[in-house]
Amino acid sequence: MLPASRRKYSVLQQLLGLAAALLGAYFIWWLLNMAFPDKMHTLIAAVRAAL
């Protein structure tokens, strides 16, 4: 069993990693949206149609 403080730290680390991954994904999405606005709208429509 891990000590409570260490377990808490690993959970915090996972949350920070998740936040960083989400920010990175959003930034890439934003860059693609700036570069290809028309293609992104068709991509969004295709994803919605698939769901």
PDB file of N, CA and C in Angstrom:
ATOM      1  N   MET A   1       0.847  -1.198   0.000  1.00  0.00           N
ATOM      2  CA  MET A   1       0.000   0.000   0.000  1.00  0.00           C
ATOM      3  C   MET A   1       0.886   1.252   0.000  1.00  0.00           C
ATOM      4  N   LEU A   2       0.540   2.190  -0.824  1.00  0.00           N
ATOM      5  CA  LEU A   2       1.281   3.455  -0.839  1.00  0.00           C
ATOM      6  C   LEU A   2       0.838   4.339   0.317  1.00  0.00           C
ATOM      7  N   PRO A   3       1.754   5.149   0.836  1.00  0.00           N
ATOM      8  CA  PRO A   3       1.334   6.126   1.860  1.00  0.00           C
ATOM      9  C   PRO A   3       0.292   7.095   1.274  1.00  0.00           C
ATOM     10  N   ALA A   4      -0.560   7.645   2.111  1.00  0.00           N
ATOM     11  CA  ALA A   4      -1.652   8.505   1.655  1.00  0.00           C
ATOM     12  C   ALA A   4      -1.130   9.714   0.873  1.00  0.00           C
ATOM     13  N   SER A   5      -0.049  10.307   1.357  1.00  0.00           N
ATOM     14  CA  SER A   5       0.469  11.506   0.685  1.00  0.00           C
ATOM     15  C   SER A   5       0.970  11.166  -0.720  1.00  0.00           C
ATOM     16  N   ARG A   6       1.598  10.025  -0.872  1.00  0.00           N
ATOM     17  CA  ARG A   6       2.123   9.636  -2.175  1.00  0.00           C
ATOM     18  C   ARG A   6       0.988   9.316  -3.145  1.00  0.00           C
ATOM     19  N   ARG A   7      -0.045   8.636  -2.628  1.00  0.00           N
ATOM     20  CA  ARG A   7      -1.194   8.292  -3.459  1.00  0.00           C
ATOM     21  C   ARG A   7      -1.903   9.572  -3.930  1.00  0.00           C
ATOM     22  N   LYS A   8      -2.037  10.528  -3.021  1.00  0.00           N
ATOM     23  CA  LYS A   8      -2.658  11.806  -3.347  1.00  0.00           C
ATOM     24  C   LYS A   8      -1.855  12.514  -4.446  1.00  0.00           C
ATOM     25  N   TYR A   9      -0.539  12.469  -4.332  1.00  0.00           N
ATOM     26  CA  TYR A   9       0.323  13.116  -5.313  1.00  0.00           C
ATOM     27  C   TYR A   9       0.170  12.488  -6.688  1.00  0.00           C
ATOM     28  N   SER A  10       0.057  11.172  -6.739  1.00  0.00           N
ATOM     29  CA  SER A  10      -0.077  10.504  -8.039  1.00  0.00           C
ATOM     30  C   SER A  10      -1.417  10.835  -8.692  1.00  0.00           C
ATOM     31  N   VAL A  11      -2.467  10.981  -7.892  1.00  0.00           N
ATOM     32  CA  VAL A  11      -3.778  11.373  -8.425  1.00  0.00           C
ATOM     33  C   VAL A  11      -3.695  12.782  -8.974  1.00  0.00           C
ATOM     34  N   LEU A  12      -3.031  13.677  -8.232  1.00  0.00           N
ATOM     35  CA  LEU A  12      -2.839  15.054  -8.687  1.00  0.00           C
ATOM     36  C   LEU A  12      -2.039  15.078  -9.977  1.00  0.00           C
ATOM     37  N   GLN A  13      -1.019  14.239 -10.054  1.00  0.00           N
ATOM     38  CA  GLN A  13      -0.186  14.155 -11.257  1.00  0.00           C
ATOM     39  C   GLN A  13      -1.014  13.679 -12.446  1.00  0.00           C
ATOM     40  N   GLN A  14      -1.890  12.706 -12.235  1.00  0.00           N
ATOM     41  CA  GLN A  14      -2.752  12.212 -13.301  1.00  0.00           C
ATOM     42  C   GLN A  14      -3.701  13.295 -13.778  1.00  0.00           C
ATOM     43  N   LEU A  15      -4.272  14.057 -12.828  1.00  0.00           N
ATOM     44  CA  LEU A  15      -5.181  15.144 -13.192  1.00  0.00           C
ATOM     45  C   LEU A  15      -4.456  16.219 -13.986  1.00  0.00           C
ATOM     46  N   LEU A  16      -3.240  16.553 -13.565  1.00  0.00           N
ATOM     47  CA  LEU A  16      -2.454  17.549 -14.302  1.00  0.00           C
ATOM     48  C   LEU A  16      -2.106  17.049 -15.695  1.00  0.00           C
ATOM     49  N   GLY A  17      -1.777  15.779 -15.809  1.00  0.00           N
ATOM     50  CA  GLY A  17      -1.482  15.187 -17.111  1.00  0.00           C
ATOM     51  C   GLY A  17      -2.692  15.210 -18.023  1.00  0.00           C
ATOM     52  N   LEU A  18      -3.851  14.907 -17.463  1.00  0.00           N
ATOM     53  CA  LEU A  18      -5.098  14.937 -18.230  1.00  0.00           C
ATOM     54  C   LEU A  18      -5.403  16.359 -18.691  1.00  0.00           C
ATOM     55  N   ALA A  19      -5.224  17.333 -17.798  1.00  0.00           N
ATOM     56  CA  ALA A  19      -5.467  18.734 -18.150  1.00  0.00           C
ATOM     57  C   ALA A  19      -4.514  19.178 -19.257  1.00  0.00           C
ATOM     58  N   ALA A  20      -3.252  18.778 -19.162  1.00  0.00           N
ATOM     59  CA  ALA A  20      -2.265  19.141 -20.187  1.00  0.00           C
ATOM     60  C   ALA A  20      -2.616  18.503 -21.532  1.00  0.00           C
ATOM     61  N   ALA A  21      -3.065  17.252 -21.505  1.00  0.00           N
ATOM     62  CA  ALA A  21      -3.447  16.565 -22.740  1.00  0.00           C
ATOM     63  C   ALA A  21      -4.660  17.239 -23.382  1.00  0.00           C
ATOM     64  N   LEU A  22      -5.641  17.616 -22.562  1.00  0.00           N
ATOM     65  CA  LEU A  22      -6.830  18.298 -23.079  1.00  0.00           C
ATOM     66  C   LEU A  22      -6.471  19.659 -23.666  1.00  0.00           C
ATOM     67  N   LEU A  23      -5.590  20.395 -22.980  1.00  0.00           N
ATOM     68  CA  LEU A  23      -5.158  21.696 -23.496  1.00  0.00           C
ATOM     69  C   LEU A  23      -4.406  21.527 -24.811  1.00  0.00           C
ATOM     70  N   GLY A  24      -3.548  20.516 -24.888  1.00  0.00           N
ATOM     71  CA  GLY A  24      -2.810  20.253 -26.120  1.00  0.00           C
ATOM     72  C   GLY A  24      -3.735  19.894 -27.267  1.00  0.00           C
ATOM     73  N   ALA A  25      -4.728  19.042 -26.984  1.00  0.00           N
ATOM     74  CA  ALA A  25      -5.684  18.649 -28.018  1.00  0.00           C
ATOM     75  C   ALA A  25      -6.496  19.855 -28.483  1.00  0.00           C
ATOM     76  N   TYR A  26      -6.897  20.703 -27.525  1.00  0.00           N
ATOM     77  CA  TYR A  26      -7.665  21.899 -27.885  1.00  0.00           C
ATOM     78  C   TYR A  26      -6.827  22.849 -28.734  1.00  0.00           C
ATOM     79  N   PHE A  27      -5.546  22.986 -28.390  1.00  0.00           N
ATOM     80  CA  PHE A  27      -4.655  23.876 -29.138  1.00  0.00           C
ATOM     81  C   PHE A  27      -4.468  23.379 -30.570  1.00  0.00           C
ATOM     82  N   ILE A  28      -4.282  22.070 -30.736  1.00  0.00           N
ATOM     83  CA  ILE A  28      -4.141  21.484 -32.080  1.00  0.00           C
ATOM     84  C   ILE A  28      -5.437  21.683 -32.869  1.00  0.00           C
ATOM     85  N   TRP A  29      -6.586  21.467 -32.199  1.00  0.00           N
ATOM     86  CA  TRP A  29      -7.890  21.675 -32.831  1.00  0.00           C
ATOM     87  C   TRP A  29      -8.026  23.122 -33.291  1.00  0.00           C
ATOM     88  N   TRP A  30      -7.605  24.056 -32.419  1.00  0.00           N
ATOM     89  CA  TRP A  30      -7.692  25.487 -32.738  1.00  0.00           C
ATOM     90  C   TRP A  30      -6.810  25.836 -33.932  1.00  0.00           C
ATOM     91  N   LEU A  31      -5.578  25.279 -33.949  1.00  0.00           N
ATOM     92  CA  LEU A  31      -4.662  25.530 -35.071  1.00  0.00           C
ATOM     93  C   LEU A  31      -5.246  25.006 -36.376  1.00  0.00           C
ATOM     94  N   LEU A  32      -5.792  23.795 -36.343  1.00  0.00           N
ATOM     95  CA  LEU A  32      -6.407  23.219 -37.541  1.00  0.00           C
ATOM     96  C   LEU A  32      -7.597  24.056 -37.987  1.00  0.00           C
ATOM     97  N   ASN A  33      -8.369  24.542 -37.034  1.00  0.00           N
ATOM     98  CA  ASN A  33      -9.529  25.362 -37.341  1.00  0.00           C
ATOM     99  C   ASN A  33      -9.104  26.668 -38.012  1.00  0.00           C
ATOM    100  N   MET A  34      -7.986  27.248 -37.548  1.00  0.00           N
ATOM    101  CA  MET A  34      -7.476  28.479 -38.155  1.00  0.00           C
ATOM    102  C   MET A  34      -6.961  28.199 -39.576  1.00  0.00           C
ATOM    103  N   ALA A  35      -6.308  27.059 -39.750  1.00  0.00           N
ATOM    104  CA  ALA A  35      -5.690  26.737 -41.040  1.00  0.00           C
ATOM    105  C   ALA A  35      -6.718  26.312 -42.086  1.00  0.00           C
ATOM    106  N   PHE A  36      -7.671  25.462 -41.694  1.00  0.00           N
ATOM    107  CA  PHE A  36      -8.658  24.941 -42.650  1.00  0.00           C
ATOM    108  C   PHE A  36     -10.068  25.113 -42.112  1.00  0.00           C
ATOM    109  N   PRO A  37     -10.602  26.335 -42.091  1.00  0.00           N
ATOM    110  CA  PRO A  37     -11.947  26.507 -41.518  1.00  0.00           C
ATOM    111  C   PRO A  37     -13.023  25.720 -42.259  1.00  0.00           C
ATOM    112  N   ASP A  38     -12.962  25.681 -43.601  1.00  0.00           N
ATOM    113  CA  ASP A  38     -13.988  24.976 -44.373  1.00  0.00           C
ATOM    114  C   ASP A  38     -13.919  23.468 -44.145  1.00  0.00           C
ATOM    115  N   LYS A  39     -12.695  22.912 -44.169  1.00  0.00           N
ATOM    116  CA  LYS A  39     -12.533  21.469 -43.981  1.00  0.00           C
ATOM    117  C   LYS A  39     -12.951  21.040 -42.589  1.00  0.00           C
ATOM    118  N   MET A  40     -12.710  21.899 -41.588  1.00  0.00           N
ATOM    119  CA  MET A  40     -13.068  21.536 -40.224  1.00  0.00           C
ATOM    120  C   MET A  40     -14.589  21.448 -40.061  1.00  0.00           C
ATOM    121  N   HIS A  41     -15.321  22.320 -40.727  1.00  0.00           N
ATOM    122  CA  HIS A  41     -16.780  22.265 -40.628  1.00  0.00           C
ATOM    123  C   HIS A  41     -17.318  20.972 -41.237  1.00  0.00           C
ATOM    124  N   THR A  42     -16.736  20.548 -42.349  1.00  0.00           N
ATOM    125  CA  THR A  42     -17.182  19.291 -42.950  1.00  0.00           C
ATOM    126  C   THR A  42     -16.772  18.107 -42.063  1.00  0.00           C
ATOM    127  N   LEU A  43     -15.619  18.218 -41.412  1.00  0.00           N
ATOM    128  CA  LEU A  43     -15.174  17.161 -40.502  1.00  0.00           C
ATOM    129  C   LEU A  43     -16.120  17.052 -39.309  1.00  0.00           C
ATOM    130  N   ILE A  44     -16.509  18.193 -38.749  1.00  0.00           N
ATOM    131  CA  ILE A  44     -17.444  18.196 -37.622  1.00  0.00           C
ATOM    132  C   ILE A  44     -18.778  17.574 -38.046  1.00  0.00           C
ATOM    133  N   ALA A  45     -19.241  17.934 -39.238  1.00  0.00           N
ATOM    134  CA  ALA A  45     -20.495  17.375 -39.747  1.00  0.00           C
ATOM    135  C   ALA A  45     -20.381  15.865 -39.936  1.00  0.00           C
ATOM    136  N   ALA A  46     -19.245  15.401 -40.434  1.00  0.00           N
ATOM    137  CA  ALA A  46     -19.031  13.965 -40.633  1.00  0.00           C
ATOM    138  C   ALA A  46     -19.014  13.224 -39.308  1.00  0.00           C
ATOM    139  N   VAL A  47     -18.359  13.810 -38.290  1.00  0.00           N
ATOM    140  CA  VAL A  47     -18.311  13.178 -36.961  1.00  0.00           C
ATOM    141  C   VAL A  47     -19.714  13.109 -36.371  1.00  0.00           C
ATOM    142  N   ARG A  48     -20.472  14.190 -36.498  1.00  0.00           N
ATOM    143  CA  ARG A  48     -21.856  14.196 -35.985  1.00  0.00           C
ATOM    144  C   ARG A  48     -22.718  13.163 -36.699  1.00  0.00           C
ATOM    145  N   ALA A  49     -22.522  13.026 -38.002  1.00  0.00           N
ATOM    146  CA  ALA A  49     -23.280  12.043 -38.777  1.00  0.00           C
ATOM    147  C   ALA A  49     -22.927  10.620 -38.331  1.00  0.00           C
ATOM    148  N   ALA A  50     -21.641  10.405 -38.050  1.00  0.00           N
ATOM    149  CA  ALA A  50     -21.196   9.073 -37.611  1.00  0.00           C
ATOM    150  C   ALA A  50     -21.772   8.725 -36.241  1.00  0.00           C
ATOM    151  N   LEU A  51     -21.927   9.715 -35.387  1.00  0.00           N
ATOM    152  CA  LEU A  51     -22.516   9.474 -34.057  1.00  0.00           C
ATOM    153  C   LEU A  51     -24.024   9.453 -34.177  1.00  0.00           C
TER     154      LEU A  51
END
